[in-house]
PDB file of C-alpha atoms in Angstrom:
ATOM      1  CA  LYS M 216     141.110 160.773 107.424  1.00  0.00           C
ATOM      2  CA  ALA M 217     142.190 158.210 104.977  1.00  0.00           C
ATOM      3  CA  GLY M 218     139.016 156.761 102.913  1.00  0.00           C
ATOM      4  CA  VAL M 219     137.906 154.315 101.798  1.00  0.00           C
ATOM      5  CA  THR M 220     140.057 151.917 100.163  1.00  0.00           C
ATOM      6  CA  GLN M 221     139.525 149.182  98.057  1.00  0.00           C
ATOM      7  CA  THR M 222     141.977 146.362  96.578  1.00  0.00           C
ATOM      8  CA  PRO M 223     142.171 145.369  93.441  1.00  0.00           C
ATOM      9  CA  ARG M 224     141.657 148.356  91.737  1.00  0.00           C
ATOM     10  CA  TYR M 225     141.357 145.920  88.274  1.00  0.00           C
ATOM     11  CA  LEU M 226     140.983 143.142  87.747  1.00  0.00           C
ATOM     12  CA  ILE M 227     141.016 140.893  84.747  1.00  0.00           C
ATOM     13  CA  LYS M 228     139.246 137.027  85.505  1.00  0.00           C
ATOM     14  CA  THR M 229     137.694 133.869  83.694  1.00  0.00           C
ATOM     15  CA  ARG M 230     134.413 132.323  83.459  1.00  0.00           C
ATOM     16  CA  GLY M 231     134.054 129.713  85.937  1.00  0.00           C
ATOM     17  CA  GLN M 232     137.003 131.189  88.238  1.00  0.00           C
ATOM     18  CA  GLN M 233     136.299 133.226  91.994  1.00  0.00           C
ATOM     19  CA  VAL M 234     137.335 136.607  93.240  1.00  0.00           C
ATOM     20  CA  THR M 235     137.955 138.040  96.877  1.00  0.00           C
ATOM     21  CA  LEU M 236     137.895 141.881  96.265  1.00  0.00           C
ATOM     22  CA  SER M 237     138.805 143.556  99.608  1.00  0.00           C
ATOM     23  CA  CYS M 238     137.374 147.103 100.832  1.00  0.00           C
ATOM     24  CA  SER M 239     138.582 148.536 104.281  1.00  0.00           C
ATOM     25  CA  PRO M 240     136.456 151.224 105.741  1.00  0.00           C
ATOM     26  CA  ILE M 241     137.538 155.629 106.684  1.00  0.00           C
ATOM     27  CA  SER M 242     138.561 154.576 110.478  1.00  0.00           C
ATOM     28  CA  GLY M 243     135.979 154.275 113.214  1.00  0.00           C
ATOM     29  CA  HIS M 244     133.416 153.318 110.736  1.00  0.00           C
ATOM     30  CA  ARG M 245     131.819 150.018 111.609  1.00  0.00           C
ATOM     31  CA  SER M 246     129.036 149.601 108.853  1.00  0.00           C
ATOM     32  CA  VAL M 247     130.480 147.942 104.760  1.00  0.00           C
ATOM     33  CA  SER M 248     128.028 148.132 102.052  1.00  0.00           C
ATOM     34  CA  TRP M 249     128.863 147.006  99.113  1.00  0.00           C
ATOM     35  CA  TYR M 250     127.588 147.796  96.091  1.00  0.00           C
ATOM     36  CA  GLN M 251     127.242 146.455  92.072  1.00  0.00           C
ATOM     37  CA  GLN M 252     127.301 148.934  89.041  1.00  0.00           C
ATOM     38  CA  THR M 253     127.166 147.897  85.336  1.00  0.00           C
ATOM     39  CA  PRO M 254     125.628 150.365  82.325  1.00  0.00           C
ATOM     40  CA  GLY M 255     122.614 148.597  81.867  1.00  0.00           C
ATOM     41  CA  GLN M 256     120.872 147.592  85.501  1.00  0.00           C
ATOM     42  CA  GLY M 257     122.771 150.483  87.558  1.00  0.00           C
ATOM     43  CA  LEU M 258     124.098 150.793  90.844  1.00  0.00           C
ATOM     44  CA  GLN M 259     122.269 147.583  92.782  1.00  0.00           C
ATOM     45  CA  PHE M 260     123.039 146.939  95.990  1.00  0.00           C
ATOM     46  CA  LEU M 261     124.508 142.878  97.513  1.00  0.00           C
ATOM     47  CA  PHE M 262     124.836 143.539 101.602  1.00  0.00           C
ATOM     48  CA  GLU M 263     126.005 145.305 104.243  1.00  0.00           C
ATOM     49  CA  TYR M 264     128.253 144.232 107.028  1.00  0.00           C
ATOM     50  CA  PHE M 265     127.770 145.443 110.762  1.00  0.00           C
ATOM     51  CA  SER M 266     129.776 144.352 113.722  1.00  0.00           C
ATOM     52  CA  GLU M 267     130.736 141.396 111.736  1.00  0.00           C
ATOM     53  CA  THR M 268     127.371 140.451 111.062  1.00  0.00           C
ATOM     54  CA  GLN M 269     125.619 140.637 107.809  1.00  0.00           C
ATOM     55  CA  ARG M 270     123.020 143.044 108.561  1.00  0.00           C
ATOM     56  CA  ASN M 271     120.990 143.326 105.082  1.00  0.00           C
ATOM     57  CA  LYS M 272     121.683 141.822 102.243  1.00  0.00           C
ATOM     58  CA  GLY M 273     119.999 142.417  97.967  1.00  0.00           C
ATOM     59  CA  ASN M 274     118.586 140.286  94.836  1.00  0.00           C
ATOM     60  CA  PHE M 275     121.911 139.041  93.408  1.00  0.00           C
ATOM     61  CA  PRO M 276     122.442 134.928  94.456  1.00  0.00           C
ATOM     62  CA  GLY M 277     124.595 132.821  96.456  1.00  0.00           C
ATOM     63  CA  ARG M 278     127.703 133.121  94.330  1.00  0.00           C
ATOM     64  CA  PHE M 279     128.044 136.744  95.777  1.00  0.00           C
ATOM     65  CA  SER M 280     129.311 136.136  99.554  1.00  0.00           C
ATOM     66  CA  GLY M 281     130.772 138.593 101.698  1.00  0.00           C
ATOM     67  CA  ARG M 282     131.696 138.474 105.282  1.00  0.00           C
ATOM     68  CA  GLN M 283     133.639 141.629 107.554  1.00  0.00           C
ATOM     69  CA  PHE M 284     136.673 141.464 110.357  1.00  0.00           C
ATOM     70  CA  SER M 285     136.408 141.919 113.499  1.00  0.00           C
ATOM     71  CA  ASN M 286     138.755 145.491 112.233  1.00  0.00           C
ATOM     72  CA  SER M 287     135.821 146.121 110.250  1.00  0.00           C
ATOM     73  CA  ARG M 288     137.280 145.936 106.957  1.00  0.00           C
ATOM     74  CA  SER M 289     135.148 143.592 104.374  1.00  0.00           C
ATOM     75  CA  GLU M 290     135.062 140.906 101.284  1.00  0.00           C
ATOM     76  CA  MET M 291     133.108 139.797  98.940  1.00  0.00           C
ATOM     77  CA  ASN M 292     133.843 137.096  97.337  1.00  0.00           C
ATOM     78  CA  VAL M 293     131.881 136.028  93.567  1.00  0.00           C
ATOM     79  CA  SER M 294     132.196 132.272  92.751  1.00  0.00           C
ATOM     80  CA  THR M 295     132.014 130.710  89.564  1.00  0.00           C
ATOM     81  CA  LEU M 296     132.384 133.793  87.427  1.00  0.00           C
ATOM     82  CA  GLU M 297     129.984 134.482  84.533  1.00  0.00           C
ATOM     83  CA  LEU M 298     130.242 136.946  81.969  1.00  0.00           C
ATOM     84  CA  GLY M 299     127.839 139.400  83.643  1.00  0.00           C
ATOM     85  CA  ASP M 300     130.198 139.673  86.534  1.00  0.00           C
ATOM     86  CA  SER M 301     132.026 142.167  84.681  1.00  0.00           C
ATOM     87  CA  ALA M 302     131.118 145.405  86.757  1.00  0.00           C
ATOM     88  CA  LEU M 303     132.295 148.123  88.402  1.00  0.00           C
ATOM     89  CA  TYR M 304     132.404 146.927  92.566  1.00  0.00           C
ATOM     90  CA  LEU M 305     131.970 149.570  95.111  1.00  0.00           C
ATOM     91  CA  CYS M 306     131.968 149.082  98.969  1.00  0.00           C
ATOM     92  CA  ALA M 307     130.925 152.750 100.927  1.00  0.00           C
ATOM     93  CA  SER M 308     130.866 153.244 104.644  1.00  0.00           C
ATOM     94  CA  SER M 309     129.578 154.777 107.362  1.00  0.00           C
ATOM     95  CA  TYR M 310     129.724 154.522 111.020  1.00  0.00           C
ATOM     96  CA  GLY M 311     126.015 152.396 110.932  1.00  0.00           C
ATOM     97  CA  LEU M 312     124.533 154.397 113.852  1.00  0.00           C
ATOM     98  CA  ALA M 313     120.704 154.168 114.100  1.00  0.00           C
ATOM     99  CA  GLY M 314     119.233 156.490 111.132  1.00  0.00           C
ATOM    100  CA  VAL M 315     120.793 157.629 108.444  1.00  0.00           C
ATOM    101  CA  ASP M 316     123.595 158.421 108.589  1.00  0.00           C
ATOM    102  CA  THR M 317     126.134 159.211 105.275  1.00  0.00           C
ATOM    103  CA  GLN M 318     128.287 156.659 103.601  1.00  0.00           C
ATOM    104  CA  TYR M 319     131.499 157.455 101.939  1.00  0.00           C
ATOM    105  CA  PHE M 320     132.699 155.349  98.962  1.00  0.00           C
ATOM    106  CA  GLY M 321     136.021 153.791  97.750  1.00  0.00           C
ATOM    107  CA  PRO M 322     136.808 153.776  94.136  1.00  0.00           C
ATOM    108  CA  GLY M 323     135.642 151.176  93.232  1.00  0.00           C
ATOM    109  CA  THR M 324     137.204 146.922  91.452  1.00  0.00           C
ATOM    110  CA  ARG M 325     137.000 146.885  87.901  1.00  0.00           C
ATOM    111  CA  LEU M 326     136.043 143.359  87.956  1.00  0.00           C
ATOM    112  CA  THR M 327     136.271 142.183  83.459  1.00  0.00           C
ATOM    113  CA  VAL M 328     135.215 138.405  83.348  1.00  0.00           C
ATOM    114  CA  LEU M 329     136.578 137.136  79.651  1.00  0.00           C
TER     115      LEU M 329
ATOM    116  CA  ALA Z  91     108.426 150.152  96.338  1.00  0.00           C
ATOM    117  CA  GLN Z  92     110.554 152.804  96.633  1.00  0.00           C
ATOM    118  CA  LYS Z  93     112.595 154.196  93.830  1.00  0.00           C
ATOM    119  CA  ILE Z  94     114.001 156.568  92.921  1.00  0.00           C
ATOM    120  CA  THR Z  95     113.646 158.403  89.331  1.00  0.00           C
ATOM    121  CA  GLN Z  96     116.183 161.344  87.621  1.00  0.00           C
ATOM    122  CA  THR Z  97     114.714 161.979  83.781  1.00  0.00           C
ATOM    123  CA  GLN Z  98     117.567 164.038  82.348  1.00  0.00           C
ATOM    124  CA  PRO Z  99     120.143 161.099  80.966  1.00  0.00           C
ATOM    125  CA  GLY Z 100     122.498 164.214  79.906  1.00  0.00           C
ATOM    126  CA  MET Z 101     122.711 167.926  80.117  1.00  0.00           C
ATOM    127  CA  PHE Z 102     125.213 170.561  79.556  1.00  0.00           C
ATOM    128  CA  VAL Z 103     125.425 174.100  80.942  1.00  0.00           C
ATOM    129  CA  GLN Z 104     128.212 177.164  80.365  1.00  0.00           C
ATOM    130  CA  GLU Z 105     130.962 177.684  82.496  1.00  0.00           C
ATOM    131  CA  LYS Z 106     129.816 179.763  85.591  1.00  0.00           C
ATOM    132  CA  GLU Z 107     125.833 178.741  85.365  1.00  0.00           C
ATOM    133  CA  ALA Z 108     123.599 177.121  87.687  1.00  0.00           C
ATOM    134  CA  VAL Z 109     122.614 174.184  86.323  1.00  0.00           C
ATOM    135  CA  THR Z 110     119.817 172.070  87.673  1.00  0.00           C
ATOM    136  CA  LEU Z 111     119.189 168.623  87.741  1.00  0.00           C
ATOM    137  CA  ASP Z 112     116.594 166.883  89.406  1.00  0.00           C
ATOM    138  CA  CYS Z 113     115.394 164.016  91.033  1.00  0.00           C
ATOM    139  CA  THR Z 114     112.152 162.701  92.164  1.00  0.00           C
ATOM    140  CA  TYR Z 115     111.230 158.992  94.437  1.00  0.00           C
ATOM    141  CA  ASP Z 116     108.907 156.887  95.933  1.00  0.00           C
ATOM    142  CA  THR Z 117     108.809 155.702  99.008  1.00  0.00           C
ATOM    143  CA  SER Z 118     105.655 155.263 101.700  1.00  0.00           C
ATOM    144  CA  ASP Z 119     108.491 155.431 104.598  1.00  0.00           C
ATOM    145  CA  PRO Z 120     107.473 158.760 106.369  1.00  0.00           C
ATOM    146  CA  SER Z 121     112.137 158.437 107.579  1.00  0.00           C
ATOM    147  CA  TYR Z 122     114.304 159.492 105.029  1.00  0.00           C
ATOM    148  CA  GLY Z 123     116.997 160.256 103.900  1.00  0.00           C
ATOM    149  CA  LEU Z 124     118.078 162.184 100.468  1.00  0.00           C
ATOM    150  CA  PHE Z 125     121.620 161.713  99.275  1.00  0.00           C
ATOM    151  CA  TRP Z 126     123.609 162.988  95.308  1.00  0.00           C
ATOM    152  CA  TYR Z 127     125.999 162.241  94.475  1.00  0.00           C
ATOM    153  CA  LYS Z 128     129.040 162.222  91.874  1.00  0.00           C
ATOM    154  CA  GLN Z 129     130.621 159.690  90.000  1.00  0.00           C
ATOM    155  CA  PRO Z 130     133.150 161.511  87.777  1.00  0.00           C
ATOM    156  CA  SER Z 131     135.188 158.773  84.888  1.00  0.00           C
ATOM    157  CA  SER Z 132     137.161 157.758  87.211  1.00  0.00           C
ATOM    158  CA  GLY Z 133     134.802 155.713  89.255  1.00  0.00           C
ATOM    159  CA  GLU Z 134     134.351 156.883  92.427  1.00  0.00           C
ATOM    160  CA  MET Z 135     131.638 158.119  93.970  1.00  0.00           C
ATOM    161  CA  ILE Z 136     131.372 161.595  96.084  1.00  0.00           C
ATOM    162  CA  PHE Z 137     129.739 162.858  98.577  1.00  0.00           C
ATOM    163  CA  LEU Z 138     127.630 166.011  98.355  1.00  0.00           C
ATOM    164  CA  ILE Z 139     125.100 166.745  99.733  1.00  0.00           C
ATOM    165  CA  TYR Z 140     121.765 164.748 102.219  1.00  0.00           C
ATOM    166  CA  GLN Z 141     118.567 166.301 102.713  1.00  0.00           C
ATOM    167  CA  GLY Z 142     116.733 164.928 105.627  1.00  0.00           C
ATOM    168  CA  SER Z 143     112.708 163.946 105.064  1.00  0.00           C
ATOM    169  CA  TYR Z 144     112.226 165.320 108.650  1.00  0.00           C
ATOM    170  CA  ASP Z 145     114.236 168.507 107.988  1.00  0.00           C
ATOM    171  CA  GLN Z 146     112.973 172.299 107.344  1.00  0.00           C
ATOM    172  CA  GLN Z 147     115.227 173.550 105.159  1.00  0.00           C
ATOM    173  CA  ASN Z 148     116.769 173.251 102.299  1.00  0.00           C
ATOM    174  CA  ALA Z 149     120.287 171.893 102.855  1.00  0.00           C
ATOM    175  CA  THR Z 150     123.381 173.823 101.309  1.00  0.00           C
ATOM    176  CA  GLU Z 151     126.882 172.541 100.526  1.00  0.00           C
ATOM    177  CA  GLY Z 152     128.742 175.400  99.165  1.00  0.00           C
ATOM    178  CA  ARG Z 153     128.044 175.433  95.714  1.00  0.00           C
ATOM    179  CA  TYR Z 154     125.455 172.377  95.807  1.00  0.00           C
ATOM    180  CA  SER Z 155     121.574 172.682  97.292  1.00  0.00           C
ATOM    181  CA  LEU Z 156     119.590 170.877  97.610  1.00  0.00           C
ATOM    182  CA  ASN Z 157     115.603 171.804  95.994  1.00  0.00           C
ATOM    183  CA  PHE Z 158     113.615 169.635  98.424  1.00  0.00           C
ATOM    184  CA  GLN Z 159     109.372 170.121  97.648  1.00  0.00           C
ATOM    185  CA  LYS Z 160     108.647 166.639  99.598  1.00  0.00           C
ATOM    186  CA  ALA Z 161     105.061 166.978  99.044  1.00  0.00           C
ATOM    187  CA  ARG Z 162     105.439 166.727  95.591  1.00  0.00           C
ATOM    188  CA  LYS Z 163     108.462 163.925  97.174  1.00  0.00           C
ATOM    189  CA  SER Z 164     111.800 165.832  94.640  1.00  0.00           C
ATOM    190  CA  ALA Z 165     114.838 167.360  95.592  1.00  0.00           C
ATOM    191  CA  ASN Z 166     116.284 168.800  92.388  1.00  0.00           C
ATOM    192  CA  LEU Z 167     120.321 169.256  93.089  1.00  0.00           C
ATOM    193  CA  VAL Z 168     121.201 172.321  92.156  1.00  0.00           C
ATOM    194  CA  ILE Z 169     125.032 173.776  91.771  1.00  0.00           C
ATOM    195  CA  SER Z 170     125.772 176.940  90.967  1.00  0.00           C
ATOM    196  CA  ALA Z 171     128.470 178.733  89.428  1.00  0.00           C
ATOM    197  CA  SER Z 172     128.916 176.248  87.034  1.00  0.00           C
ATOM    198  CA  GLN Z 173     133.054 174.330  86.906  1.00  0.00           C
ATOM    199  CA  LEU Z 174     134.892 172.249  83.813  1.00  0.00           C
ATOM    200  CA  GLY Z 175     136.037 170.409  86.979  1.00  0.00           C
ATOM    201  CA  ASP Z 176     131.870 169.779  87.971  1.00  0.00           C
ATOM    202  CA  SER Z 177     131.461 167.442  84.756  1.00  0.00           C
ATOM    203  CA  ALA Z 178     130.238 163.621  85.679  1.00  0.00           C
ATOM    204  CA  MET Z 179     127.846 162.062  86.495  1.00  0.00           C
ATOM    205  CA  TYR Z 180     125.521 163.170  88.998  1.00  0.00           C
ATOM    206  CA  PHE Z 181     123.223 160.199  91.073  1.00  0.00           C
ATOM    207  CA  CYS Z 182     120.553 160.778  93.458  1.00  0.00           C
ATOM    208  CA  ALA Z 183     119.767 158.084  96.127  1.00  0.00           C
ATOM    209  CA  MET Z 184     116.937 157.065  98.888  1.00  0.00           C
ATOM    210  CA  ARG Z 185     117.511 155.607 102.470  1.00  0.00           C
ATOM    211  CA  GLU Z 186     114.551 154.155 104.000  1.00  0.00           C
ATOM    212  CA  VAL Z 187     115.117 153.590 107.819  1.00  0.00           C
ATOM    213  CA  GLY Z 188     111.321 154.130 109.267  1.00  0.00           C
ATOM    214  CA  THR Z 189     108.570 151.927 109.129  1.00  0.00           C
ATOM    215  CA  HIS Z 190     110.638 150.550 106.041  1.00  0.00           C
ATOM    216  CA  ASN Z 191     114.338 150.826 107.272  1.00  0.00           C
ATOM    217  CA  GLN Z 192     117.012 148.073 105.297  1.00  0.00           C
ATOM    218  CA  GLY Z 193     120.008 148.876 107.271  1.00  0.00           C
ATOM    219  CA  GLY Z 194     121.915 150.833 105.458  1.00  0.00           C
ATOM    220  CA  LYS Z 195     120.655 150.168 101.903  1.00  0.00           C
ATOM    221  CA  LEU Z 196     121.039 152.993  99.068  1.00  0.00           C
ATOM    222  CA  ILE Z 197     118.715 153.110  95.826  1.00  0.00           C
ATOM    223  CA  PHE Z 198     120.146 154.429  93.673  1.00  0.00           C
ATOM    224  CA  GLY Z 199     118.300 156.695  90.458  1.00  0.00           C
ATOM    225  CA  GLN Z 200     119.291 155.499  86.413  1.00  0.00           C
ATOM    226  CA  GLY Z 201     122.062 159.190  86.868  1.00  0.00           C
ATOM    227  CA  THR Z 202     121.928 161.822  85.186  1.00  0.00           C
ATOM    228  CA  GLU Z 203     125.902 163.395  82.812  1.00  0.00           C
ATOM    229  CA  LEU Z 204     126.326 166.846  83.418  1.00  0.00           C
ATOM    230  CA  SER Z 205     129.085 168.647  80.623  1.00  0.00           C
ATOM    231  CA  VAL Z 206     129.991 171.790  81.625  1.00  0.00           C
ATOM    232  CA  LYS Z 207     131.434 173.631  78.755  1.00  0.00           C
ATOM    233  CA  PRO Z 208     134.383 176.408  78.512  1.00  0.00           C
TER     234      PRO Z 208
END
């Protein structure tokens, strides 16, 4: 089975621009979660989508948004980029069943905001 | 509030020796899962091992085992016979699925950087 894929792998943007990151989950997985990783704050949960619905959201401003398509692929969007948005953005997929199921991560998108 | 604590920012181990990475957690939810992930310098998070709160036995996966002490709220990762390729950041994570169910949200610790010496 193919793993979680994320595109692009690297991105350089300037302040004020917007960016869209893409995540394709493992085949059969219906849940996609997004995380932001920075040296200062560590790994922080952004949001989770399951069957095209946002199931949970972390503590991030409204500039961060996402969506999920019928094939479970997900995108996240960051508008009006700030320098502090520079981070590694990781997405993870799982079956999304009740109870605990393991999340598998993609390689990440490294975003640099200048 | 739910929290994961990893008190060892960095550790060194000699190749072929065993090493224990510490993780303590805090939750009032009776049902939860504990995970360990490995993150090499490339950035990808690699799943290593999982322990459920109701599991009676410690989880094992190849050279990885989880020393689960529920009363002490600790879930230490033990890597046996360390290899040079084990050098990486290691993260402990928790997911609550009972009374505080937050869907797929994982809470991570700050990580431990493991360096394996030849």
